Tab-separated table of C-alpha atoms in Angstrom:
chain	number	residue	atom	x	y	z
J	1	UNK	CA	-15.394	1.460	33.266
J	2	UNK	CA	-16.881	0.070	30.008
J	3	UNK	CA	-19.810	1.825	28.338
J	4	UNK	CA	-23.300	0.418	28.711
J	5	UNK	CA	-23.758	-1.748	25.650
J	6	UNK	CA	-27.179	-0.462	24.689
J	7	UNK	CA	-26.117	3.168	24.769
J	8	UNK	CA	-22.976	2.221	22.796
J	9	UNK	CA	-25.172	0.502	20.197
J	10	UNK	CA	-27.385	3.559	19.915
J	11	UNK	CA	-24.356	5.826	19.445
J	12	UNK	CA	-22.833	3.503	16.864
J	13	UNK	CA	-26.076	3.273	14.864
J	14	UNK	CA	-26.459	7.036	14.877
J	15	UNK	CA	-22.874	7.577	13.679
J	16	UNK	CA	-23.140	4.949	10.954
J	17	UNK	CA	-26.528	6.025	9.633
J	18	UNK	CA	-25.377	9.643	9.364
J	19	UNK	CA	-21.930	8.992	7.881
J	20	UNK	CA	-21.724	10.688	4.469
J	21	UNK	CA	-18.945	8.426	3.107
J	22	UNK	CA	-21.017	5.325	3.860
J	23	UNK	CA	-24.156	7.013	2.511
J	24	UNK	CA	-22.417	7.821	-0.779
J	25	UNK	CA	-22.412	4.114	-1.614
J	26	UNK	CA	-25.119	2.698	0.605
J	27	UNK	CA	-27.124	0.647	-1.876
J	28	UNK	CA	-26.431	-3.086	-1.522
J	29	UNK	CA	-24.396	-2.580	1.685
J	30	UNK	CA	-26.353	-5.468	3.163
J	31	UNK	CA	-24.767	-8.038	5.445
J	32	UNK	CA	-24.697	-9.207	9.049
J	33	UNK	CA	-21.547	-9.468	11.105
J	34	UNK	CA	-20.429	-10.346	14.611
J	35	UNK	CA	-17.949	-8.344	16.645
J	36	UNK	CA	-16.558	-10.626	19.365
J	37	UNK	CA	-14.844	-8.450	21.957
J	38	UNK	CA	-14.373	-11.406	24.338
J	39	UNK	CA	-16.225	-9.752	27.252
J	40	UNK	CA	-19.064	-8.625	24.970
J	41	UNK	CA	-20.393	-9.633	21.583
J	42	UNK	CA	-22.640	-7.768	19.179
J	43	UNK	CA	-24.257	-8.763	15.886
J	44	UNK	CA	-24.822	-5.820	13.551
J	45	UNK	CA	-27.347	-6.247	10.772
J	46	UNK	CA	-26.970	-3.877	7.822
J	47	UNK	CA	-29.516	-3.278	5.082
J	48	UNK	CA	-28.794	-0.984	2.126
J	49	UNK	CA	-26.317	0.999	4.162
J	50	UNK	CA	-28.447	1.504	7.262
J	51	UNK	CA	-28.134	-0.283	10.590
J	52	UNK	CA	-31.255	-2.418	10.680
J	53	UNK	CA	-30.606	-3.956	14.091
J	54	UNK	CA	-27.846	-4.394	16.672
J	55	UNK	CA	-28.138	-7.573	18.709
J	56	UNK	CA	-26.339	-6.789	21.980
J	57	UNK	CA	-26.833	-10.252	23.507
J	58	UNK	CA	-26.226	-12.825	20.759
J	59	UNK	CA	-27.264	-16.385	21.445
J	60	UNK	CA	-25.411	-19.471	20.130
J	61	UNK	CA	-27.455	-19.931	16.981
J	62	UNK	CA	-28.000	-16.290	16.059
J	63	UNK	CA	-26.775	-16.048	12.457
J	64	UNK	CA	-24.163	-13.781	10.924
J	65	UNK	CA	-22.123	-13.772	7.728
J	66	UNK	CA	-18.647	-13.113	9.131
J	67	UNK	CA	-16.972	-12.232	12.401
J	68	UNK	CA	-14.137	-10.199	13.856
J	69	UNK	CA	-12.740	-11.697	17.070
J	70	UNK	CA	-10.086	-10.191	19.324
J	71	UNK	CA	-9.313	-9.614	22.971
J	72	UNK	CA	-11.109	-6.843	24.844
J	73	UNK	CA	-7.744	-5.089	25.145
J	74	UNK	CA	-7.360	-5.014	21.358
J	75	UNK	CA	-10.878	-3.660	20.886
J	76	UNK	CA	-10.098	-0.858	23.336
J	77	UNK	CA	-7.119	-0.024	21.139
J	78	UNK	CA	-9.355	-0.007	18.043
J	79	UNK	CA	-11.597	2.467	19.847
J	80	UNK	CA	-8.877	5.043	20.523
J	81	UNK	CA	-9.259	8.323	18.601
J	82	UNK	CA	-5.840	7.726	16.997
J	83	UNK	CA	-5.018	4.028	17.321
J	84	UNK	CA	-1.460	2.870	17.836
J	85	UNK	CA	0.356	1.130	14.984
J	86	UNK	CA	-1.067	-2.306	14.149
J	87	UNK	CA	-4.393	-1.464	15.874
J	88	UNK	CA	-5.371	0.999	13.151
J	89	UNK	CA	-7.317	-1.374	10.932
J	90	UNK	CA	-8.618	-4.905	10.524
J	91	UNK	CA	-5.847	-5.955	8.129
J	92	UNK	CA	-3.132	-4.517	10.371
J	93	UNK	CA	-4.554	-6.172	13.469
J	94	UNK	CA	-5.118	-9.537	11.773
J	95	UNK	CA	-1.588	-9.576	10.358
J	96	UNK	CA	0.196	-8.301	13.483
J	97	UNK	CA	-2.087	-8.537	16.534
J	98	UNK	CA	-4.733	-10.970	17.779
J	99	UNK	CA	-7.613	-10.122	15.475
J	100	UNK	CA	-9.196	-13.084	13.684
J	101	UNK	CA	-11.477	-12.657	10.684
J	102	UNK	CA	-13.780	-15.647	10.361
J	103	UNK	CA	-16.850	-16.786	8.455
J	104	UNK	CA	-17.785	-15.920	4.893
J	105	UNK	CA	-14.867	-13.755	3.823
J	106	UNK	CA	-16.439	-13.187	0.416
J	107	UNK	CA	-19.320	-11.260	1.959
J	108	UNK	CA	-16.876	-9.113	3.900
J	109	UNK	CA	-14.889	-8.454	0.702
J	110	UNK	CA	-18.070	-7.545	-1.172
J	111	UNK	CA	-18.786	-4.924	1.487
J	112	UNK	CA	-15.208	-4.025	2.307
J	113	UNK	CA	-15.354	-0.326	1.457
J	114	UNK	CA	-18.176	0.490	3.835
J	115	UNK	CA	-17.264	-2.112	6.454
J	116	UNK	CA	-13.804	-0.549	6.716
J	117	UNK	CA	-15.354	2.887	7.283
J	118	UNK	CA	-17.792	1.505	9.852
J	119	UNK	CA	-14.981	-0.121	11.809
J	120	UNK	CA	-13.264	3.251	12.048
J	121	UNK	CA	-16.389	4.769	13.652
J	122	UNK	CA	-15.217	3.027	16.826
J	123	UNK	CA	-12.654	5.820	17.081
J	124	UNK	CA	-15.581	8.196	17.643
J	125	UNK	CA	-17.917	6.103	19.806
J	126	UNK	CA	-15.419	3.869	21.599
J	127	UNK	CA	-16.160	0.237	22.488
J	128	UNK	CA	-18.398	-1.354	25.153
J	129	UNK	CA	-15.532	-3.267	26.805
A	1	UNK	CA	-4.441	32.559	-16.547
A	2	UNK	CA	-4.226	28.738	-16.589
A	3	UNK	CA	-2.602	27.064	-13.593
A	4	UNK	CA	-0.152	24.778	-15.370
A	5	UNK	CA	2.095	22.463	-13.393
A	6	UNK	CA	5.795	22.310	-14.272
A	7	UNK	CA	5.428	18.512	-14.505
A	8	UNK	CA	5.239	17.099	-18.010
A	9	UNK	CA	4.537	13.633	-19.351
A	10	UNK	CA	5.955	11.670	-22.237
A	11	UNK	CA	6.034	8.191	-23.776
A	12	UNK	CA	9.057	6.106	-24.660
A	13	UNK	CA	8.883	2.730	-26.399
A	14	UNK	CA	11.254	0.035	-25.184
A	15	UNK	CA	11.706	-3.689	-25.622
A	16	UNK	CA	12.154	-5.947	-22.614
A	17	UNK	CA	12.543	-9.735	-22.887
A	18	UNK	CA	10.762	-9.641	-26.251
A	19	UNK	CA	7.881	-7.476	-25.001
A	20	UNK	CA	7.281	-4.099	-26.606
A	21	UNK	CA	6.199	-1.518	-24.052
A	22	UNK	CA	5.112	2.049	-24.622
A	23	UNK	CA	6.011	3.500	-21.239
A	24	UNK	CA	4.496	6.674	-19.845
A	25	UNK	CA	6.472	8.792	-17.415
A	26	UNK	CA	6.100	12.121	-15.646
A	27	UNK	CA	9.137	14.282	-15.050
A	28	UNK	CA	10.270	17.563	-13.596
A	29	UNK	CA	13.550	18.990	-12.394
A	30	UNK	CA	17.177	19.014	-13.412
A	31	UNK	CA	20.407	17.520	-12.270
A	32	UNK	CA	20.881	14.152	-10.597
A	33	UNK	CA	18.359	11.640	-12.035
A	34	UNK	CA	15.996	10.267	-9.409
A	35	UNK	CA	13.805	7.580	-10.975
A	36	UNK	CA	10.738	6.569	-8.995
A	37	UNK	CA	8.641	3.390	-8.944
A	38	UNK	CA	5.049	3.500	-7.647
A	39	UNK	CA	3.556	0.741	-5.486
A	40	UNK	CA	1.910	-2.429	-6.744
A	41	UNK	CA	-1.403	-1.983	-8.529
A	42	UNK	CA	-0.991	1.781	-8.600
A	43	UNK	CA	0.524	4.510	-10.772
A	44	UNK	CA	2.813	7.498	-10.858
A	45	UNK	CA	0.372	9.969	-9.319
A	46	UNK	CA	1.641	8.647	-6.013
A	47	UNK	CA	4.700	10.806	-6.689
A	48	UNK	CA	2.676	13.979	-7.312
A	49	UNK	CA	4.113	15.734	-4.262
A	50	UNK	CA	7.732	14.955	-5.113
A	51	UNK	CA	7.321	15.940	-8.770
A	52	UNK	CA	6.228	19.434	-7.733
A	53	UNK	CA	8.698	19.834	-4.858
A	54	UNK	CA	10.633	22.953	-5.896
A	55	UNK	CA	13.420	22.401	-3.393
A	56	UNK	CA	14.185	18.870	-4.576
A	57	UNK	CA	13.583	19.383	-8.303
A	58	UNK	CA	16.087	22.260	-8.227
A	59	UNK	CA	18.844	19.629	-8.058
A	60	UNK	CA	17.158	16.377	-9.000
A	61	UNK	CA	15.629	15.300	-12.288
A	62	UNK	CA	12.627	13.436	-10.898
A	63	UNK	CA	11.192	10.787	-13.229
A	64	UNK	CA	8.112	8.828	-12.158
A	65	UNK	CA	7.097	6.155	-14.648
A	66	UNK	CA	4.103	3.891	-14.899
A	67	UNK	CA	5.106	0.246	-14.982
A	68	UNK	CA	3.497	-1.562	-17.940
A	69	UNK	CA	-0.171	-2.449	-17.215
A	70	UNK	CA	-0.426	0.518	-14.841
A	71	UNK	CA	-1.686	4.052	-15.298
A	72	UNK	CA	-0.955	5.218	-18.806
A	73	UNK	CA	1.504	2.434	-19.642
A	74	UNK	CA	-0.308	-0.227	-21.634
A	75	UNK	CA	0.279	-3.954	-21.505
A	76	UNK	CA	2.661	-5.169	-24.247
A	77	UNK	CA	1.556	-4.215	-27.745
A	78	UNK	CA	3.120	-7.275	-29.380
A	79	UNK	CA	1.784	-10.053	-27.167
A	80	UNK	CA	-1.658	-11.526	-26.433
A	81	UNK	CA	-1.380	-10.617	-22.788
A	82	UNK	CA	-5.084	-11.268	-22.138
A	83	UNK	CA	-4.545	-15.014	-22.704
A	84	UNK	CA	-2.485	-15.582	-19.586
A	85	UNK	CA	-2.463	-14.628	-15.934
A	86	UNK	CA	-0.128	-11.749	-15.260
A	87	UNK	CA	2.670	-12.550	-12.798
A	88	UNK	CA	5.582	-10.155	-12.468
A	89	UNK	CA	8.940	-11.881	-12.032
A	90	UNK	CA	12.087	-10.427	-10.529
A	91	UNK	CA	14.041	-10.923	-13.762
A	92	UNK	CA	11.539	-9.100	-15.924
A	93	UNK	CA	11.100	-6.312	-13.388
A	94	UNK	CA	14.843	-5.690	-13.088
A	95	UNK	CA	15.300	-5.930	-16.867
A	96	UNK	CA	12.493	-3.429	-17.427
A	97	UNK	CA	13.948	-0.848	-15.056
A	98	UNK	CA	17.414	-1.090	-16.577
A	99	UNK	CA	16.024	-0.931	-20.133
A	100	UNK	CA	14.000	2.172	-19.233
A	101	UNK	CA	17.023	3.881	-17.662
A	102	UNK	CA	19.053	3.043	-20.762
A	103	UNK	CA	16.356	4.367	-23.112
A	104	UNK	CA	16.161	7.615	-21.138
A	105	UNK	CA	19.991	7.747	-21.140
A	106	UNK	CA	20.067	8.272	-17.376
A	107	UNK	CA	23.583	8.725	-16.125
A	108	UNK	CA	24.166	7.213	-12.663
A	109	UNK	CA	20.551	7.441	-11.514
A	110	UNK	CA	19.271	7.014	-7.971
A	111	UNK	CA	16.426	4.505	-7.945
A	112	UNK	CA	13.639	4.944	-5.404
A	113	UNK	CA	10.686	2.595	-5.107
A	114	UNK	CA	8.015	1.886	-2.541
A	115	UNK	CA	6.601	-1.476	-1.442
A	116	UNK	CA	7.208	-3.802	-4.382
A	117	UNK	CA	9.218	-0.886	-5.759
A	118	UNK	CA	11.289	-0.972	-2.603
A	119	UNK	CA	11.782	-4.693	-2.884
A	120	UNK	CA	12.967	-4.365	-6.484
A	121	UNK	CA	15.352	-1.622	-5.327
A	122	UNK	CA	17.033	-4.320	-3.224
A	123	UNK	CA	17.138	-6.576	-6.291
A	124	UNK	CA	18.798	-3.783	-8.275
A	125	UNK	CA	21.413	-3.262	-5.563
A	126	UNK	CA	22.154	-6.985	-5.716
A	127	UNK	CA	22.073	-7.550	-9.477
A	128	UNK	CA	22.908	-4.173	-11.042
A	129	UNK	CA	24.980	-2.203	-8.520
A	130	UNK	CA	27.047	-0.619	-11.290
A	131	UNK	CA	24.033	0.844	-13.052
A	132	UNK	CA	22.778	2.929	-10.125
A	133	UNK	CA	24.375	5.568	-7.963
A	134	UNK	CA	22.260	4.408	-5.019
A	135	UNK	CA	18.894	2.889	-4.190
A	136	UNK	CA	16.227	4.055	-1.748
A	137	UNK	CA	13.973	1.092	-0.856
A	138	UNK	CA	10.876	2.562	0.800
A	139	UNK	CA	8.588	0.227	2.802
A	140	UNK	CA	10.685	-2.777	1.802
A	141	UNK	CA	12.213	-5.936	3.214
A	142	UNK	CA	14.215	-8.875	1.955
A	143	UNK	CA	11.154	-11.123	2.241
A	144	UNK	CA	7.490	-10.081	2.400
A	145	UNK	CA	5.184	-13.121	2.206
A	146	UNK	CA	1.436	-13.316	2.621
A	147	UNK	CA	-0.039	-10.777	0.227
A	148	UNK	CA	-0.411	-12.814	-2.995
A	149	UNK	CA	-4.147	-13.368	-2.486
A	150	UNK	CA	-7.014	-14.349	-4.789
A	151	UNK	CA	-9.152	-11.619	-3.185
A	152	UNK	CA	-7.433	-8.899	-5.208
A	153	UNK	CA	-8.889	-10.282	-8.426
A	154	UNK	CA	-11.990	-12.181	-7.382
A	155	UNK	CA	-14.819	-12.249	-9.924
A	156	UNK	CA	-17.485	-12.337	-7.202
A	157	UNK	CA	-16.390	-9.129	-5.499
A	158	UNK	CA	-15.836	-5.535	-6.607
A	159	UNK	CA	-12.103	-5.937	-7.201
A	160	UNK	CA	-11.548	-2.194	-7.499
A	161	UNK	CA	-12.874	-1.619	-4.003
A	162	UNK	CA	-11.292	-4.751	-2.520
A	163	UNK	CA	-7.877	-3.549	-3.719
A	164	UNK	CA	-8.442	0.014	-2.539
A	165	UNK	CA	-10.075	-0.729	0.805
A	166	UNK	CA	-7.777	-3.709	1.335
A	167	UNK	CA	-4.805	-1.351	1.419
A	168	UNK	CA	-6.610	1.396	3.339
A	169	UNK	CA	-5.131	0.481	6.682
A	170	UNK	CA	-1.669	0.272	5.262
A	171	UNK	CA	-1.923	4.034	5.737
A	172	UNK	CA	-1.515	5.882	9.023
A	173	UNK	CA	-4.583	7.487	10.644
A	174	UNK	CA	-2.587	10.718	10.960
A	175	UNK	CA	-2.192	11.082	7.189
A	176	UNK	CA	-4.496	13.735	5.696
A	177	UNK	CA	-7.897	12.430	4.671
A	178	UNK	CA	-7.737	13.868	1.146
A	179	UNK	CA	-4.382	12.209	0.460
A	180	UNK	CA	-5.559	8.875	1.841
A	181	UNK	CA	-8.671	8.993	-0.343
A	182	UNK	CA	-6.591	9.984	-3.390
A	183	UNK	CA	-4.389	6.960	-2.752
A	184	UNK	CA	-7.565	4.874	-2.372
A	185	UNK	CA	-8.808	6.284	-5.674
A	186	UNK	CA	-5.581	5.335	-7.483
A	187	UNK	CA	-5.937	1.804	-6.135
A	188	UNK	CA	-9.420	1.404	-7.591
A	189	UNK	CA	-7.791	1.883	-10.987
A	190	UNK	CA	-5.137	-0.807	-10.783
A	191	UNK	CA	-7.160	-3.829	-9.725
A	192	UNK	CA	-6.286	-5.947	-12.787
A	193	UNK	CA	-2.545	-5.708	-12.187
A	194	UNK	CA	-2.379	-5.717	-8.389
A	195	UNK	CA	-2.388	-9.457	-7.798
A	196	UNK	CA	0.197	-10.108	-10.519
A	197	UNK	CA	2.496	-7.465	-9.042
A	198	UNK	CA	2.200	-9.154	-5.679
A	199	UNK	CA	3.508	-12.368	-7.184
A	200	UNK	CA	6.849	-10.591	-7.306
A	201	UNK	CA	6.334	-8.917	-3.935
A	202	UNK	CA	5.335	-11.941	-1.856
A	203	UNK	CA	6.506	-14.991	-3.839
A	204	UNK	CA	9.372	-14.356	-6.270
A	205	UNK	CA	11.211	-11.781	-4.162
A	206	UNK	CA	13.185	-13.645	-1.509
A	207	UNK	CA	16.626	-12.391	-0.572
A	208	UNK	CA	16.940	-14.261	2.704
A	209	UNK	CA	20.111	-16.031	1.521
A	210	UNK	CA	21.460	-13.199	-0.616
A	211	UNK	CA	21.528	-10.047	1.467
A	212	UNK	CA	25.173	-10.679	2.295
A	213	UNK	CA	25.941	-10.227	-1.415
A	214	UNK	CA	24.691	-6.619	-1.499
A	215	UNK	CA	27.519	-4.137	-1.041
A	216	UNK	CA	26.225	-0.839	0.243
A	217	UNK	CA	29.607	0.724	-0.354
A	218	UNK	CA	29.395	0.016	-4.097
A	219	UNK	CA	25.728	0.996	-4.309
A	220	UNK	CA	24.413	2.761	-1.189
A	221	UNK	CA	21.182	1.302	0.157
A	222	UNK	CA	19.117	3.710	2.266
A	223	UNK	CA	15.915	2.068	3.483
A	224	UNK	CA	12.922	3.924	4.929
A	225	UNK	CA	9.782	2.490	6.554
A	226	UNK	CA	6.789	4.058	8.290
A	227	UNK	CA	5.721	2.988	11.765
A	228	UNK	CA	2.167	2.189	10.605
A	229	UNK	CA	3.288	-0.231	7.876
A	230	UNK	CA	1.899	-3.641	8.843
A	231	UNK	CA	3.170	-5.467	5.752
A	232	UNK	CA	6.838	-4.653	6.207
A	233	UNK	CA	6.863	-3.257	9.714
A	234	UNK	CA	9.826	-1.207	10.924
A	235	UNK	CA	11.562	-4.143	12.566
A	236	UNK	CA	11.453	-6.111	9.301
A	237	UNK	CA	13.127	-3.301	7.371
A	238	UNK	CA	15.637	-2.723	10.123
A	239	UNK	CA	16.509	-6.425	10.023
A	240	UNK	CA	17.070	-6.197	6.272
A	241	UNK	CA	19.243	-3.087	6.462
A	242	UNK	CA	21.312	-4.592	9.247
A	243	UNK	CA	22.266	-7.526	7.031
A	244	UNK	CA	23.411	-5.317	4.157
A	245	UNK	CA	27.036	-4.153	4.306
A	246	UNK	CA	26.845	-0.402	4.999
A	247	UNK	CA	23.036	-0.537	4.799
A	248	UNK	CA	21.125	2.382	6.316
A	249	UNK	CA	17.664	2.309	7.914
A	250	UNK	CA	15.540	5.389	8.583
A	251	UNK	CA	12.309	4.951	10.559
A	252	UNK	CA	9.511	7.336	9.578
A	253	UNK	CA	7.155	8.154	12.445
A	254	UNK	CA	3.344	8.255	12.131
A	255	UNK	CA	3.203	7.381	8.460
A	256	UNK	CA	2.292	4.236	6.560
A	257	UNK	CA	3.033	2.139	3.515
A	258	UNK	CA	2.437	4.860	0.893
A	259	UNK	CA	4.367	7.698	2.499
A	260	UNK	CA	4.987	9.764	-0.630
A	261	UNK	CA	1.286	9.698	-1.480
A	262	UNK	CA	-0.484	9.640	1.881
A	263	UNK	CA	1.543	12.399	3.552
A	264	UNK	CA	4.171	14.006	1.352
A	265	UNK	CA	5.090	16.860	3.744
A	266	UNK	CA	6.140	14.297	6.356
A	267	UNK	CA	7.805	11.980	3.822
A	268	UNK	CA	9.938	14.716	2.292
A	269	UNK	CA	11.712	15.359	5.591
A	270	UNK	CA	13.010	11.794	5.609
A	271	UNK	CA	13.636	11.762	1.858
A	272	UNK	CA	15.891	14.802	2.122
A	273	UNK	CA	17.882	13.008	4.800
A	274	UNK	CA	18.216	9.920	2.568
A	275	UNK	CA	19.421	12.090	-0.316
A	276	UNK	CA	21.894	13.837	1.982
A	277	UNK	CA	23.336	10.492	3.083
A	278	UNK	CA	23.704	9.435	-0.540
A	279	UNK	CA	25.459	12.684	-1.454
A	280	UNK	CA	27.824	12.203	1.468
A	281	UNK	CA	28.603	8.603	0.566
A	282	UNK	CA	29.026	9.139	-3.149
A	283	UNK	CA	30.862	12.454	-3.061
A	284	UNK	CA	27.905	14.424	-4.425
């Protein structure tokens, strides 16, 4: 049974805002991204390293800079404490599984260090699908 | 009392295709030369575990060099290298390795390289089988397209962090955090050379029609790949080894694309097996 999305969002925000590796380079970690898990979508808005807002019910014209899209099954793999090979990161999954990285790739690259660490927080809080 | 390591470093100046290179290398051990190539955009600290491995250095003279433009090896001192885009070619790479081995007077060395170092190990087995006792291509394949990207050297992004975080999930989640972050740290330092190295790795290196010309009896080829390597996944390496006469493939479980740096204790188990196979096939 999938987690309630609002409690997942609260857990994720708490983990991210208290992560020391993210905090060590938080200034200018400012961007907005969509995680499309097929059955659920969230838009996470970051500002100077803190989660400003998590939109748990995005509408068609809600803006974001870039997106990760994959099947719900893949997201469940991302959320395992120790993911299987090829589900252990966004590069691995986009090269070898069904993850698509879309939108303004430059903004993702500019924030890649912290975005990579944030993605791995899913191993602690799981996914809402 | 100071805690000195037995590893020492030295420079040697060589000329390759008209380029003068002052090459830095670390070394420790005695006996059979084992010369080691780091991964693209990185440097010889990746071999820090092997260099201080007492069991292996008892019988192997481990030499880990920095390729020019990496670590402590400068770009060429007799060429205006800043006026053109760096792109490593297979010819220059092979010529460099042979020139370095000649300058160090290495007798029948084993060459081990990872990633683009593994790919050039295949090139050496093809082009210079008489110069090497054996090659150990780690995380390699006969063809590895898709990684020659502008992102590695993009003026609008922090290239140091793009290179380092872009290779982060080439490593296995099981590898110790400190060793993964050390590998990340090394990658922040090689951003200027990374893309040019990958020209060789993803564009110039293509042995799809030439694997049949490698003779693993003349120059043993022992390939090793980690199960978390998404660039050259295990089945890619296995496919390569299968097409090489007497080629060997060893799959390394729960480790990634930088095995010697991200988790040396796991890597050394497989390395010792590779060295054993080479001893068996070459009569010591």
